C-alpha positions as a printed NumPy array, in Angstrom:
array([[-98.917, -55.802,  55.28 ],
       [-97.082, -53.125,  53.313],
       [-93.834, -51.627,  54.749],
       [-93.637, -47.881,  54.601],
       [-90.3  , -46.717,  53.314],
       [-88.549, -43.428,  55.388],
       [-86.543, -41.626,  52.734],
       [-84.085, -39.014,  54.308],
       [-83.383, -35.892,  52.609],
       [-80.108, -36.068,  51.275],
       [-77.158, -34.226,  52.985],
       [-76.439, -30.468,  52.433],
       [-73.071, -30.451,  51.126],
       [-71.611, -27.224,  51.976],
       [-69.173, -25.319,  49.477],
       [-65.441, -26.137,  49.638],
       [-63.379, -22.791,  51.512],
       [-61.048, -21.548,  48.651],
       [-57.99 , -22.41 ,  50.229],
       [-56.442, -18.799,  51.047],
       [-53.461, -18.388,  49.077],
       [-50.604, -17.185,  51.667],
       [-48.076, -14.309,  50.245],
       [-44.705, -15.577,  51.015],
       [-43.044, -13.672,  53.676],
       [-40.054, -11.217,  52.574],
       [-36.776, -12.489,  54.833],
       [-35.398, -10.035,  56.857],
       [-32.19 ,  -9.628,  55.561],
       [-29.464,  -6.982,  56.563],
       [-29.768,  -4.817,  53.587],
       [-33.72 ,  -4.724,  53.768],
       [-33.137,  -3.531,  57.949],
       [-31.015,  -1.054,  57.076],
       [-32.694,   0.222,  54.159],
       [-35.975,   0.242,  56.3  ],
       [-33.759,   2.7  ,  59.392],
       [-32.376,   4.638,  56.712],
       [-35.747,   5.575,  55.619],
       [-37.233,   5.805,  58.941],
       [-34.428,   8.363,  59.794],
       [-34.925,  10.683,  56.672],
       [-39.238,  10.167,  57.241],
       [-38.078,  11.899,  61.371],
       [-35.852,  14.54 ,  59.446],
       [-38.372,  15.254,  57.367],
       [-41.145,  15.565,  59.844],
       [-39.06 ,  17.592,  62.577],
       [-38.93 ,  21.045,  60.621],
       [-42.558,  20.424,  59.691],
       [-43.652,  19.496,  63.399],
       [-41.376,  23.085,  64.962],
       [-43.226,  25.015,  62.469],
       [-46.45 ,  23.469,  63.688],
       [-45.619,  23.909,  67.56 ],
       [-44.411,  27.698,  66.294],
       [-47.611,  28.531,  64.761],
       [-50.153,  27.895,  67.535],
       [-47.382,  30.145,  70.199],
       [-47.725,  33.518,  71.307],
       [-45.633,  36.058,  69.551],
       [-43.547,  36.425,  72.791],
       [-42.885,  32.31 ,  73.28 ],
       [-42.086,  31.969,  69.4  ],
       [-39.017,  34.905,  69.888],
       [-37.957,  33.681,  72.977],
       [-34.126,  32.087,  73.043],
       [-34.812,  29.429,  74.51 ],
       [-35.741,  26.371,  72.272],
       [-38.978,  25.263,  73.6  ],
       [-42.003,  22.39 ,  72.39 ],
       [-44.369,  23.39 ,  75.401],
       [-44.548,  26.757,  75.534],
       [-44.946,  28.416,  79.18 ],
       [-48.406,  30.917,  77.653],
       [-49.845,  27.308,  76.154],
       [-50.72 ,  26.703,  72.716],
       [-52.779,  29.554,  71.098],
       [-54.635,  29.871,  67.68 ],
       [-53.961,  33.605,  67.425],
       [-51.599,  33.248,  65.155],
       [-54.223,  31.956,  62.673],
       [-56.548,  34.39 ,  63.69 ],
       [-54.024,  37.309,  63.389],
       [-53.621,  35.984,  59.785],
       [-57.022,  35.359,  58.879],
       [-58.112,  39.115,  60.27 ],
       [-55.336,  41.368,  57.99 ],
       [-55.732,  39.04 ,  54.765],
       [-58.068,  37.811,  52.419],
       [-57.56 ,  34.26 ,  52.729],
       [-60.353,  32.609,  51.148],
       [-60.429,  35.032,  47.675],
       [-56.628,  34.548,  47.713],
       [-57.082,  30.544,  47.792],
       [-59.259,  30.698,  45.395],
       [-57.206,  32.559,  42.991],
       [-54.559,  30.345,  43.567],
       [-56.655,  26.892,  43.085],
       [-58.272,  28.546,  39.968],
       [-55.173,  29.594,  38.134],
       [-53.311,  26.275,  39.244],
       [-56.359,  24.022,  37.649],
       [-56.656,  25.899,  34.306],
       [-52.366,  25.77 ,  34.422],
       [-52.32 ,  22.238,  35.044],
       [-55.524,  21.06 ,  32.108],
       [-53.622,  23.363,  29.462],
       [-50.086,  21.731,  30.239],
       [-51.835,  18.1  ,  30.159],
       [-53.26 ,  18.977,  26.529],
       [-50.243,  20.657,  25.288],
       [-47.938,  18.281,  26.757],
       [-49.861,  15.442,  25.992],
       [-49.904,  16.302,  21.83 ],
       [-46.219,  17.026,  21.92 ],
       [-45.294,  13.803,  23.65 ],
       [-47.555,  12.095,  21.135],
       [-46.129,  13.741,  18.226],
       [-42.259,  13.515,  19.169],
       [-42.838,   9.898,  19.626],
       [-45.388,   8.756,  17.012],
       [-44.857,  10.962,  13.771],
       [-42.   ,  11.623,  11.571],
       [-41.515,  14.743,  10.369],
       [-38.319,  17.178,   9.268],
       [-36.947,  18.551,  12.362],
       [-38.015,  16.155,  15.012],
       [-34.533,  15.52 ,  16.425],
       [-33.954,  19.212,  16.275],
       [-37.189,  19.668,  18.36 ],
       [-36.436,  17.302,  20.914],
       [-32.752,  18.46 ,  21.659],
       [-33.779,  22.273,  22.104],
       [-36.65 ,  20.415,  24.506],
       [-34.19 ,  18.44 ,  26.269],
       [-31.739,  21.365,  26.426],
       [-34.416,  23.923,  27.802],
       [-35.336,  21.62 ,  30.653],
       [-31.542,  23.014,  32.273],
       [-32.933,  26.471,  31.839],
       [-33.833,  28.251,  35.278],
       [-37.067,  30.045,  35.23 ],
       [-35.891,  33.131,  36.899],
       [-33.954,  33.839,  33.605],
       [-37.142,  33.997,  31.113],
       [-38.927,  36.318,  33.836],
       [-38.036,  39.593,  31.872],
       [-38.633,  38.021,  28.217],
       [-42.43 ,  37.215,  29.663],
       [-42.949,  40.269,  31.685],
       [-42.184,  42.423,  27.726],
       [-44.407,  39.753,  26.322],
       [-47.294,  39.965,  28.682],
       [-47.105,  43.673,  28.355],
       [-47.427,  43.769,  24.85 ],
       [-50.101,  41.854,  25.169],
       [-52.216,  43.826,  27.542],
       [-52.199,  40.82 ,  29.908],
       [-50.589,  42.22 ,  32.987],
       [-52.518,  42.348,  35.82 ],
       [-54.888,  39.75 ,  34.431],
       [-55.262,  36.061,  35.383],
       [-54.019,  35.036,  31.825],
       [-50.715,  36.708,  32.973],
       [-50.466,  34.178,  35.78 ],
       [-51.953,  31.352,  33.594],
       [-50.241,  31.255,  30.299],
       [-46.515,  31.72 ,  30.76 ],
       [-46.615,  28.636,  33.269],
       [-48.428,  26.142,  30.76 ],
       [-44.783,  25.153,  28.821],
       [-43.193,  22.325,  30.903],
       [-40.651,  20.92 ,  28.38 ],
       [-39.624,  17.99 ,  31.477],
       [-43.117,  17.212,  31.442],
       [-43.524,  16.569,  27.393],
       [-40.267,  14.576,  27.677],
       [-41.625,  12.449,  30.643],
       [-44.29 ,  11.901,  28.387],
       [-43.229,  10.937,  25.582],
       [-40.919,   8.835,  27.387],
       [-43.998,   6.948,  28.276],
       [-46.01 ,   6.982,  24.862],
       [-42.392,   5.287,  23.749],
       [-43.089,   2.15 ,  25.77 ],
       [-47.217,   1.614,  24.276],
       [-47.432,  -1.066,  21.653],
       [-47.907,  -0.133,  18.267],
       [-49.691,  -3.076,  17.659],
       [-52.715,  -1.441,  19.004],
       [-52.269,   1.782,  17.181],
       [-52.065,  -0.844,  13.806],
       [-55.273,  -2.572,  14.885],
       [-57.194,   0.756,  14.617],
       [-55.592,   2.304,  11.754],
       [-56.483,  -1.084,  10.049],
       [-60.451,  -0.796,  11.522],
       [-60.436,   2.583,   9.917],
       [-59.761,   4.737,  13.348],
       [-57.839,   8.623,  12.775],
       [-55.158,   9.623,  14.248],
       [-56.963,  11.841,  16.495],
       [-59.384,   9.247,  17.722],
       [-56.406,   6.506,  18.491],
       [-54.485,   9.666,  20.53 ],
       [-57.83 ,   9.948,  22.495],
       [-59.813,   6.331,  23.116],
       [-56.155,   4.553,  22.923],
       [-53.472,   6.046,  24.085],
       [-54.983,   8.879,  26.544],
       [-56.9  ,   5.693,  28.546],
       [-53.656,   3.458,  28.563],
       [-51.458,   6.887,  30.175],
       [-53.929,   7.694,  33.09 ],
       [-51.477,   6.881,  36.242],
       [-48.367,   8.878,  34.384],
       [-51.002,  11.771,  33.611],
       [-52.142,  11.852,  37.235],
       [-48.691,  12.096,  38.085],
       [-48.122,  15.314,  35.676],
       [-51.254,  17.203,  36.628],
       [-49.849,  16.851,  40.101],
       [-46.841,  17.823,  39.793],
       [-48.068,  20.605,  37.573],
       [-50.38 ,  21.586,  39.97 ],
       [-48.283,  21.638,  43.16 ],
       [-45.555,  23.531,  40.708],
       [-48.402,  26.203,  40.117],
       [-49.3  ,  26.444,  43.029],
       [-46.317,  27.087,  45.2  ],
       [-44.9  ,  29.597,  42.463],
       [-44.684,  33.267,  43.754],
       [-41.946,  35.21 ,  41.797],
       [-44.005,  35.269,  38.971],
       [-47.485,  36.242,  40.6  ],
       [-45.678,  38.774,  42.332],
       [-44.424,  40.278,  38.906],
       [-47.133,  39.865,  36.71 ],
       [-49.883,  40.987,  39.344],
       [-50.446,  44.355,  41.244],
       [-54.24 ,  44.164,  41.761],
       [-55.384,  42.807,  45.232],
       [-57.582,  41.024,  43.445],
       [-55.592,  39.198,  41.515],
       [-53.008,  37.841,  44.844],
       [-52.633,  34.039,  45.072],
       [-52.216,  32.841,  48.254],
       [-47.956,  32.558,  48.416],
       [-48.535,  36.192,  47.128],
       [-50.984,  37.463,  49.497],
       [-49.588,  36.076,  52.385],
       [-46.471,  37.835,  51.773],
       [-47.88 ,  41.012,  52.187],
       [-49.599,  40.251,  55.786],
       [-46.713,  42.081,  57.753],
       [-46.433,  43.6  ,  60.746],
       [-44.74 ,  47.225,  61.486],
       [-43.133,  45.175,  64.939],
       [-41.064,  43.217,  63.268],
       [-40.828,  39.629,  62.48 ],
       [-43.662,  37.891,  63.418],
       [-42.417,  34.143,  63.992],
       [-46.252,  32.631,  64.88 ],
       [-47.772,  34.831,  62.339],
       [-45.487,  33.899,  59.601],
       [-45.371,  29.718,  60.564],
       [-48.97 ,  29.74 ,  60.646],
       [-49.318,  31.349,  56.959],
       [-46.533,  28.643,  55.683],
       [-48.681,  26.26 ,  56.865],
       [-51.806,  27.229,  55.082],
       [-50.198,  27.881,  52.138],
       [-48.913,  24.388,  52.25 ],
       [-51.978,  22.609,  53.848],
       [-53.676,  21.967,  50.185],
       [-50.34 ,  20.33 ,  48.752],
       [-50.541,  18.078,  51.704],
       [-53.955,  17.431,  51.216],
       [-53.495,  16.713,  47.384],
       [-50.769,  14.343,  48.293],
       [-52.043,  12.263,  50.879],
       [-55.292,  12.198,  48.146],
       [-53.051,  11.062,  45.465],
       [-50.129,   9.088,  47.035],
       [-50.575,   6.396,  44.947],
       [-50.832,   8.21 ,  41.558],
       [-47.935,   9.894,  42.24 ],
       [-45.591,   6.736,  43.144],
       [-47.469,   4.89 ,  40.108],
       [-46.464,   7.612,  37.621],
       [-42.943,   7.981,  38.656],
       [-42.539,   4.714,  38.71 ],
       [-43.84 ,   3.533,  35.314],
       [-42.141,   6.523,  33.561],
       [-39.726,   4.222,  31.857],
       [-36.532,   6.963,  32.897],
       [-34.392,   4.077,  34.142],
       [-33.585,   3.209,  29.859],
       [-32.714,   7.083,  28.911]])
């Protein structure tokens, strides 16, 4: 009599857990505690001015004058401020002027900045040292002292009162061409070699080689740029009359009351004006700290 034979199925094996691989923990020491208070203590600094002008904004105009230094107001929090604001301006054609103008500023600093940076620290040609000291020096020049020198320039011309008068006298940023080619300094030129020896231009190893390898310190410029451009109001003031024309630091300057100051009305347009800056920073954090931090300044 034949014996059947039971085969069992063989055992599913299941896959090995990757073993996690545990970040050692950072000790504790004194100078790590203190540095962490110290920078708790300046973050509370920082955020009490912003938090009062906050509180300020959404009082009534009588609780924001009143002597008496209060958080809760006795009226209650209000948004009439805002709505005060919002009623005598033209917010929304002012912001847009502002974000327009501050783009085109910050893509024609990028290019011009970027090809100046490239050439200071890739090409050799007669004058280069000269170049980069009158850079360097004009980087200690304060803006307010070129304001007349523009204002003849733009007039002559036949740009005042125009968005190119806003535009172009803010796209030279000698810091940012030095930052820059502080940067393009620290790329290999190994890879620049490799393409020149594959046949590549000069031109087309500035844009598929270098441009690609400098994105987090080029984030960093267009933001600064951008946040330069758009907080800037002594030269919109100057160069623009037309109502048209305002930015938003501009326009919001002229929302003023025959009664006085106006402590709600005026906290509530500092913080719209400065609402998008916050917004682009808590956007690009990261970029920012990245770029500053791989700028290579620690060697100059």
């Amino acid at each position: 009599m034949a014996t059947a034979t039971i085969t069992r199925p063989a055992p599913q094996t299941t896959p090995a857990k990757k073993p996690r691989i545990r970040q050692p923990r950072r000790k504790m020491t004194i100078g790590r505690i203190a540095a962490i208070v110290v920078a708790g203590f300046l973050a509370v600094l920082w955020l009490i001015p912003f938090a009062w002008a906050t509180v300020t904004a959404f009082k009534t105009e009588t609780d924001a004058a009143a002597p008496d230094v209060t958080w809760l107001p006795p009226s209650g929090f209000t948004p009439d401020a805002f709505v005060k604001v919002f009623q005598d301006g033209n917010i929304p054609l002012w912001t847009w002027n502002s974000l327009y103008t501050s783009a085109a500023i910050t893509a024609i600093t990028l290019v011009i900045s970027a090809l100046v940076a490239y050439a200071l620290s890739r090409i050799d040609f007669k004058g280069k040292k000269v170049l980069m000291t009158v850079i360097i020096a004009s980087i200690i020049i304060p803006p307010p002292v070129l304001i007349i020198p523009l204002f003849y320039q733009m007039l002559a011309l036949n740009l005042i009162d125009t968005s190119w008068a806003i535009i172009l006298p803010q796209v030279i940023h000698p810091a940012m061409v030095f930052v820059l080619k502080k940067f393009f300094d620290q790329i290999p030129r190994e890879l620049e070699e490799a393409a020149v020896m594959d046949g590549a231009s000069r031109l087309r190893i500035f844009t598929q080689i270098i441009l690609p390898l400098s994105r987090p310190i080029l984030a960093a410029v267009a933001i600064f740029v951008f946040i330069g451009a758009w907080n800037n109001f002594l030269w919109p003031f100057i160069a623009t009359n037309d109502g048209n024309l305002l930015t938003l630091p501009v326009g919001l300057q002229t929302i003023k009351s025959a009664y006085g100051i106006q402590y709600a009305q005026n906290m509530a347009s500092a913080l719209l004006a400065a609402l998008p800056l916050i917004l682009v920073f808590l956007f690009f954090q990261r970029q920012i700290i990245k770029g500053v931090a791989t700028t290579g300044l620690a060697g100059t």
